[in-house]
Coordinates of C-alpha atoms and ligand atoms in Angstrom, one line a residue:
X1 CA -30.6 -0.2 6.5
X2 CA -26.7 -1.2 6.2
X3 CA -24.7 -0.1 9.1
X4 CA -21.9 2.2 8.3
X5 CA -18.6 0.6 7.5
X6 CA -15.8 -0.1 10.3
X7 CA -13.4 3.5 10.1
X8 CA -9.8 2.2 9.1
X9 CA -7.1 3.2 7.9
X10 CA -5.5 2.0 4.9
X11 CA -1.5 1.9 4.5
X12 CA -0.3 -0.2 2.1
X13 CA -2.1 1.0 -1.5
X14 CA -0.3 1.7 -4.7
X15 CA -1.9 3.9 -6.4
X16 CA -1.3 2.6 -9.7
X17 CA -2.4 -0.5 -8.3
X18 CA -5.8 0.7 -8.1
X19 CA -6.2 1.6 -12.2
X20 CA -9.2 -0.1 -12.5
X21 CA -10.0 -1.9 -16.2
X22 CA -12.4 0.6 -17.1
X23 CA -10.0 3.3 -16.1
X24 CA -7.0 2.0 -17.7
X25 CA -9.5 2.3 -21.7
X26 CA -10.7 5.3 -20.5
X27 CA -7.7 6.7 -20.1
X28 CA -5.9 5.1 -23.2
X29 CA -9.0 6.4 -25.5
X30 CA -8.0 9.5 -23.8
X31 CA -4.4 9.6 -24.6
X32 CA -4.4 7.6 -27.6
X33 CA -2.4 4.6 -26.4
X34 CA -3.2 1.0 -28.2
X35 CA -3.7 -1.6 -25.2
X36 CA -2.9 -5.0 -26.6
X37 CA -6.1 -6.3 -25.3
X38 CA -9.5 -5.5 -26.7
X39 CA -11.8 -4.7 -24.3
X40 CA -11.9 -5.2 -20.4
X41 CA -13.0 -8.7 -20.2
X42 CA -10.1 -9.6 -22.2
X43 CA -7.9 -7.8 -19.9
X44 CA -9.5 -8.9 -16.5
X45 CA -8.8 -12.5 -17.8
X46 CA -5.3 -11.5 -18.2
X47 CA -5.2 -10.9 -13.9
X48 CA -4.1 -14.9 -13.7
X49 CA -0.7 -14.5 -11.5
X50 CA 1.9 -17.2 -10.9
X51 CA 3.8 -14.5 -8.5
X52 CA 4.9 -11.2 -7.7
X53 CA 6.6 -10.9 -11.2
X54 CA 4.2 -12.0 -13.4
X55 CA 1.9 -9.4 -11.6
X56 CA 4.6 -7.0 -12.0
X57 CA 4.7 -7.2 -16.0
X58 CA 1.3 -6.7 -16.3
X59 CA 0.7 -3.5 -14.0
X60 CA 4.3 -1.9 -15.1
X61 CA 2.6 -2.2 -18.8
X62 CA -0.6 -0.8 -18.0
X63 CA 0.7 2.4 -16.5
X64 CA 1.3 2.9 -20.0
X65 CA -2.1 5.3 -20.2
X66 CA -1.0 7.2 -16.9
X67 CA 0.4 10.5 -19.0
X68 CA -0.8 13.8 -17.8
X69 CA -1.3 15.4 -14.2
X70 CA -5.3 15.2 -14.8
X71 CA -4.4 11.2 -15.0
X72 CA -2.7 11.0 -12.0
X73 CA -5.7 13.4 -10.2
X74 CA -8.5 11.0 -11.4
X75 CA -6.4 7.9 -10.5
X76 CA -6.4 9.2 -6.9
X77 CA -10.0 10.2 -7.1
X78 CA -11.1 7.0 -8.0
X79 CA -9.5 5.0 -5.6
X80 CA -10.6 7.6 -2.5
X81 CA -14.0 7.3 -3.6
X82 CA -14.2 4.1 -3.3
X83 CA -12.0 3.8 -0.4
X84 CA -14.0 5.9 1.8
X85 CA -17.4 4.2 0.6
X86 CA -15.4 1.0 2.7
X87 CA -14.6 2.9 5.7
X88 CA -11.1 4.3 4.5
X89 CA -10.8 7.7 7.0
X90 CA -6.9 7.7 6.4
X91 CA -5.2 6.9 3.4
X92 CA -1.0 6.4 3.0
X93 CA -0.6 6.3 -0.9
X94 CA 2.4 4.5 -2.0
X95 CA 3.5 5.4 -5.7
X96 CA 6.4 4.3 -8.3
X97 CA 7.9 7.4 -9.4
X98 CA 10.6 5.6 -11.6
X99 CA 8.3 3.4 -13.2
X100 CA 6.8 6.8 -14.5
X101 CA 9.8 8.9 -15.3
X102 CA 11.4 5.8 -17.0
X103 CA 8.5 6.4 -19.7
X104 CA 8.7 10.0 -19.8
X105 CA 6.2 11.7 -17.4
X106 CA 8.3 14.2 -15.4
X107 CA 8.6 13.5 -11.6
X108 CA 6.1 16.6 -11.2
X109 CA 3.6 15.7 -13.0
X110 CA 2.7 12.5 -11.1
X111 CA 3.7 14.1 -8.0
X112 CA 1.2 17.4 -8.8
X113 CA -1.5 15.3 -10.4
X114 CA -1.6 12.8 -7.5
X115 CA -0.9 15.6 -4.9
X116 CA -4.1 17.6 -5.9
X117 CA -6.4 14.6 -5.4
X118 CA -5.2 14.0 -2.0
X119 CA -5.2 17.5 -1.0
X120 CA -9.0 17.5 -2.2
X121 CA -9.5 13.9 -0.5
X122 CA -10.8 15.4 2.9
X123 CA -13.6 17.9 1.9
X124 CA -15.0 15.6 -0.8
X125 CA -14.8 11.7 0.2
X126 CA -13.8 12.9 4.3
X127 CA -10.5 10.9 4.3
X128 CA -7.2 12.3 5.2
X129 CA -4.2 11.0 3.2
X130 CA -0.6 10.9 3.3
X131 CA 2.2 10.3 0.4
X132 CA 4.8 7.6 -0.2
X133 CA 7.2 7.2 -2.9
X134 CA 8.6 3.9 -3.5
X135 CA 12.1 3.0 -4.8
X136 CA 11.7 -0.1 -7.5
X137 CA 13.9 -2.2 -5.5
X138 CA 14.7 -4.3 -8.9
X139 CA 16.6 -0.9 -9.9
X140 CA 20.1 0.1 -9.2
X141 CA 21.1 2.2 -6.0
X142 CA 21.8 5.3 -7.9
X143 CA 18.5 5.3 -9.8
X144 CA 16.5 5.6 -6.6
X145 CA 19.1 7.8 -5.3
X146 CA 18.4 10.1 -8.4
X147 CA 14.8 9.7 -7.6
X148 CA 15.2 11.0 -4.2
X149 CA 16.9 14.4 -5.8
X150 CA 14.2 14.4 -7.6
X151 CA 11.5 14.8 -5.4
X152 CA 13.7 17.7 -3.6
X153 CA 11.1 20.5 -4.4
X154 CA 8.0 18.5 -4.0
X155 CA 8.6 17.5 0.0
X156 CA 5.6 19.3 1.1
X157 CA 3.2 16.7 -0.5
X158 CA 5.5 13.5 0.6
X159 CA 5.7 12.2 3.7
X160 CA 8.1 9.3 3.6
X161 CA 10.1 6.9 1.6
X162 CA 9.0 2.8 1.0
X163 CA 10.5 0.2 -1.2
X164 CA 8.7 -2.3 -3.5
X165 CA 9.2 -4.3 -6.6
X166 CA 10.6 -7.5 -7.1
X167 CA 11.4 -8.4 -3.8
X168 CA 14.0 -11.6 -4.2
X169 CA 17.5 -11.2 -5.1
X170 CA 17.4 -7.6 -4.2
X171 CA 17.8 -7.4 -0.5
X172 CA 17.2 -4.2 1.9
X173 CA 20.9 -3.0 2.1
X174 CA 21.2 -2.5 -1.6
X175 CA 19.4 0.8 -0.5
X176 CA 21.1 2.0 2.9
X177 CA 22.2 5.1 1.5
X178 CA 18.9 6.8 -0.2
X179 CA 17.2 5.7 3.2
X180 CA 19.7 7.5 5.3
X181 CA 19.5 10.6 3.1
X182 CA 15.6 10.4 3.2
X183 CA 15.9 10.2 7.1
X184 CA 18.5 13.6 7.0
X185 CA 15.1 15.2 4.8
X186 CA 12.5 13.8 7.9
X187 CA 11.0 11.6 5.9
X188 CA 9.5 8.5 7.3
X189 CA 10.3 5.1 6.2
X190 CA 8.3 1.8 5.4
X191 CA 10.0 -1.3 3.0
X192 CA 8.5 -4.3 1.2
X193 CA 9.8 -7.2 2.9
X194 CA 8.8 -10.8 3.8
X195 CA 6.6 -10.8 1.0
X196 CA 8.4 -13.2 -1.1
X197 CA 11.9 -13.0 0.4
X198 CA 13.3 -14.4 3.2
X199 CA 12.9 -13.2 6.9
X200 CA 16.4 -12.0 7.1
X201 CA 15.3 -9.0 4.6
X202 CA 12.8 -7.9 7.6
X203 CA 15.7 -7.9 9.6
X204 CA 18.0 -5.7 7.0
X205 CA 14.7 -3.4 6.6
X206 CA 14.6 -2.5 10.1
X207 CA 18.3 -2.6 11.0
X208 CA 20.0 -1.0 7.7
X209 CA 17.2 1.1 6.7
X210 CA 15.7 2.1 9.9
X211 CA 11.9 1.6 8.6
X212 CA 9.1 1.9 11.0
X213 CA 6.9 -0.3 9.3
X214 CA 6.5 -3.5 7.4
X215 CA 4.9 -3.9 4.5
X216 CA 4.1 -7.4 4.2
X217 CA 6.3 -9.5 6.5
X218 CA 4.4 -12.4 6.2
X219 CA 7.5 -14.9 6.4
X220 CA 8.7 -13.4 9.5
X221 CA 6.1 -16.1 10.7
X222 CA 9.4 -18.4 9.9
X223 CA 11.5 -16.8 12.8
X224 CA 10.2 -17.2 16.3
X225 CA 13.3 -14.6 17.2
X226 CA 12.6 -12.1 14.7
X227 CA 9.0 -12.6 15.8
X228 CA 9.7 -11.5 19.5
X229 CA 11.9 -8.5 18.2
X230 CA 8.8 -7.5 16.0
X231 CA 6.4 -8.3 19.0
X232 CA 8.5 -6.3 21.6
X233 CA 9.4 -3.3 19.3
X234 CA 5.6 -3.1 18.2
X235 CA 6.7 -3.2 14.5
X236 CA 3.5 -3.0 12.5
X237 CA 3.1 -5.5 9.4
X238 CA 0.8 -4.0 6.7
X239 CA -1.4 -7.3 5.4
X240 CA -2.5 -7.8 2.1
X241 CA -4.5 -11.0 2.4
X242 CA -6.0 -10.6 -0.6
X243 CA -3.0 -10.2 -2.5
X244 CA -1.1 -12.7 -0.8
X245 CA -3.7 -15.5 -2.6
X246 CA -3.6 -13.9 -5.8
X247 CA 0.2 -13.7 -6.1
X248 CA 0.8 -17.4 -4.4
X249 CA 2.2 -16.3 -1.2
X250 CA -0.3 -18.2 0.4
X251 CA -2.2 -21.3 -1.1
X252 CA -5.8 -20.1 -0.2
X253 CA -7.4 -17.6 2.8
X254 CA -7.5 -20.4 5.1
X255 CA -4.0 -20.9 5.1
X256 CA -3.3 -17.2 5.6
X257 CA -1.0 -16.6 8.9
X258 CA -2.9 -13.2 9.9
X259 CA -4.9 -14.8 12.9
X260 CA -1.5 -16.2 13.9
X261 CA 0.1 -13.2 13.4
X262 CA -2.5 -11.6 15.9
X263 CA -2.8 -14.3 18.4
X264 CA 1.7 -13.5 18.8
X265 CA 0.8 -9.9 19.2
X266 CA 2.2 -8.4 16.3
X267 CA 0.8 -5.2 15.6
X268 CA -0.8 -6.2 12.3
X269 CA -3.2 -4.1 10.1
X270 CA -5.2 -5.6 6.8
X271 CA -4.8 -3.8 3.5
X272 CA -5.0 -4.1 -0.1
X273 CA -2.3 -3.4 -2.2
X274 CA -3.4 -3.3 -5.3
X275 CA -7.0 -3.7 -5.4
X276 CA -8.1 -3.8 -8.7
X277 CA -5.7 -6.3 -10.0
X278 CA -6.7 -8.8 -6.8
X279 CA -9.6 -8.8 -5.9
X280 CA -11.0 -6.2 -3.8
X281 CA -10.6 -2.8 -2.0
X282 CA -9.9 -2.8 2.2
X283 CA -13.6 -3.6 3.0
X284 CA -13.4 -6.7 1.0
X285 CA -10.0 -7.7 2.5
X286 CA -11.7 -7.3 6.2
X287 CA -14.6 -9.0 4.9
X288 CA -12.8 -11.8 3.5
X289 CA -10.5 -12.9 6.2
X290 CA -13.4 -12.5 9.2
X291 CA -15.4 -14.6 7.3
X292 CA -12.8 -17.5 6.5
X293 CA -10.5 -16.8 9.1
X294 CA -13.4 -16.6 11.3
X295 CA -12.5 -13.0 13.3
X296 CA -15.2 -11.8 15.4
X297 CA -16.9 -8.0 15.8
X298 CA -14.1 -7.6 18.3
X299 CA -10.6 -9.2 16.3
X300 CA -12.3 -6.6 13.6
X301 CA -12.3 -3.9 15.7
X302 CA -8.5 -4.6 17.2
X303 CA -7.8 -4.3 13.1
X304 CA -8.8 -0.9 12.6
X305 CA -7.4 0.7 15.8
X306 CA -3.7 -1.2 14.8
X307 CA -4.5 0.2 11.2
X308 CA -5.3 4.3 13.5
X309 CA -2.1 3.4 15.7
X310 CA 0.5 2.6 12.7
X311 CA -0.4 5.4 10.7
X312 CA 2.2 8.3 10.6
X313 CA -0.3 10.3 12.5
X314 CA 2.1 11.6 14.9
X315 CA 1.6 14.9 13.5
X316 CA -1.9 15.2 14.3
X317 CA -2.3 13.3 17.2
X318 CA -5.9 15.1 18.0
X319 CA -7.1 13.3 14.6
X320 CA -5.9 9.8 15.6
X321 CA -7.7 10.6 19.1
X322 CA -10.6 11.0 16.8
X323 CA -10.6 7.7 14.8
X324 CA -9.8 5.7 17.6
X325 CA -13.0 7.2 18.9
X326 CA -15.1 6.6 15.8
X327 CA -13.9 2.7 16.6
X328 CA -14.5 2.6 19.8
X329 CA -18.4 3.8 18.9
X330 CA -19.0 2.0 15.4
X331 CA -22.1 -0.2 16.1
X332 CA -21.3 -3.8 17.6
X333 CA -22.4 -5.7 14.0
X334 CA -20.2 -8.2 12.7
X335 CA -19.5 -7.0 9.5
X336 CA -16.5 -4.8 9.1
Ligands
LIG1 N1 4.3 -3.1 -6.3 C1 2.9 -3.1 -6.3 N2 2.4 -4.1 -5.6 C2 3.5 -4.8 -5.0 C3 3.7 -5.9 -4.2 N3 2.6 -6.6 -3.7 N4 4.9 -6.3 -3.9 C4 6.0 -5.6 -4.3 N5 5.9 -4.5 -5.1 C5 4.7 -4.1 -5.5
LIG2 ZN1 2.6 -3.7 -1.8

């Protein structure tokens, strides 16, 4: 019988990153919105990235079906279900608020729609969950700043701020002021950086925005300094390997810097970004890089207490006691 999956937790998912092909018809049969491809097949062979923009234009347009607040609920559904059948025990759910008002679905409807699922998430799949919202960092200042105001009456169901979008050309301080006003609400704070961009956005992220995480960070590899800083102040980098091949970053698994990354200490966790468009939910992530990065039953396990440690847990420090504990007595196997 097949041992139980390795408890993790996952922190860098967007949810609309996880609108599965079948989903996406589903849903446009549903709402009545033409796709301009015919069938799945036809839109899986579309998932042929150059980058992080070319990506972009394909999952901005296929939010296009994402209308009502029963959308949003089964979009969250989906992903839990099968998040939790690969381990998932926490969940931090990034989402793209302005790349659903700018279409016309109200700020609450996502935020309701997406909410309910995630309240829901621990009686029927048994994984707790938290709630991001992400400024498009390829809008202006304002935009995001209008987002924030926004979200004003919905703070009970969001726990912190993040940044994402097209990462080069729009560098961290663009967005010093909504992160400083998100700080004055308590909200937590995470950024996009190192992705694409250069290491000195990692920098801005932690110094001008204050985040307490990483989201990528991968080129940070390029600055022994920055390395130490990240080392000593036990910033963790949310990993994407999985991503990082499908959108170039990288030129194949093998050349992925995540055993590096562990072997400088850096607090580093493995996630998936946006699994259906690359490749694979968090399972298939861990299972890809042990296997071609070669990471042992024990560099596996390191993974999934880093992923317990970086979550914004510190609210319930009793549960993270209790998935540290589930890790410590998963079976020795090898597979994650
Ligand atoms: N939005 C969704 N996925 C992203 C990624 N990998 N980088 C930046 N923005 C994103
Ligand atoms: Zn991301």
């Amino acid at each position: 019988m097949a041992l139980p999956a390795l408890p993790k937790a996952e922190l860098h998912l967007h949810i609309e990153g996880t609108l599965e092909p079948e989903l996406a018809f589903a849903l446009a049969a549903r709402n009545g919105v033409p796709l301009p491809f015919a069938d799945t097949e036809e839109l899986r062979a579309a998932y042929d990235f150059a980058d992080l923009q070319s990506f972009l234009d394909l999952y901005y347009a296929l939010m296009a079906v994402l209308r009502t607040e029963q959308d949003f609920a089964d979009l969250a559904d989906a992903y839990l279900e099968r998040a939790a059948a690969q381990g998932v025990r926490h969940a931090e759910v990034f989402f793209d608020p302005q790349a659903h008002t700018a279409r016309g679905v109200p700020f609450g409807t996502v935020v309701e729609g997406l909410g309910r699922a995630l309240e829901g998430a621990e009686e029927r799949h048994g994984v707790s969950t938290r709630l991001i919202m992400c400024f498009l960092r390829d809008q202006s200042a304002e935009s995001a700043l209008a987002t924030l105001e926004e979200a004003r009456p919905h703070l009970d169901r969001i726990t912190g701020v993040g940044l994402d979008s097209a990462e080069v050309g729009h560098p961290p301080a663009k967005f010093a002021e909504v992160f400083a006003a998100a700080a004055e609400l308590g909200l937590r704070r995470v950024a996009h950086a190192g992705e694409e961009g250069p290491p000195e956005y990692v920098r801005e992220a932690l110094d001008v925005l204050g985040v307490e995480r990483i989201d990528h960070g991968l080129r940070a590899m390029e600055d022994p300094e920055l390395v130490a800083r990240l080392v000593r102040e036990r910033v963790p980098l949310t990993l994407c390997p999985l991503s990082n091949v499908r959108l170039r970053a990288v030129d194949t698994l093998a050349d992925h810097p995540l055993r590096a990354m562990m072997d400088a200490g850096l607090l580093v966790t493995v996630n998936s970004d946006d699994p259906a468009y690359f490749g694979g939910y968090v399972g298939d992530n861990f299972h890809a890089v042990a296997g071609v990065l070669g990471l042992g039953p024990e560099e596996q396990r390191a993974l999934a207490r880093n992923s317990f440690e970086a979550a914004f847990l510190e609210d319930d420090e009793e549960r993270r006691a209790r998935y540290l504990a589930e890790v410590a007595a998963h079976p020795r196997d090898p597979r994650a």
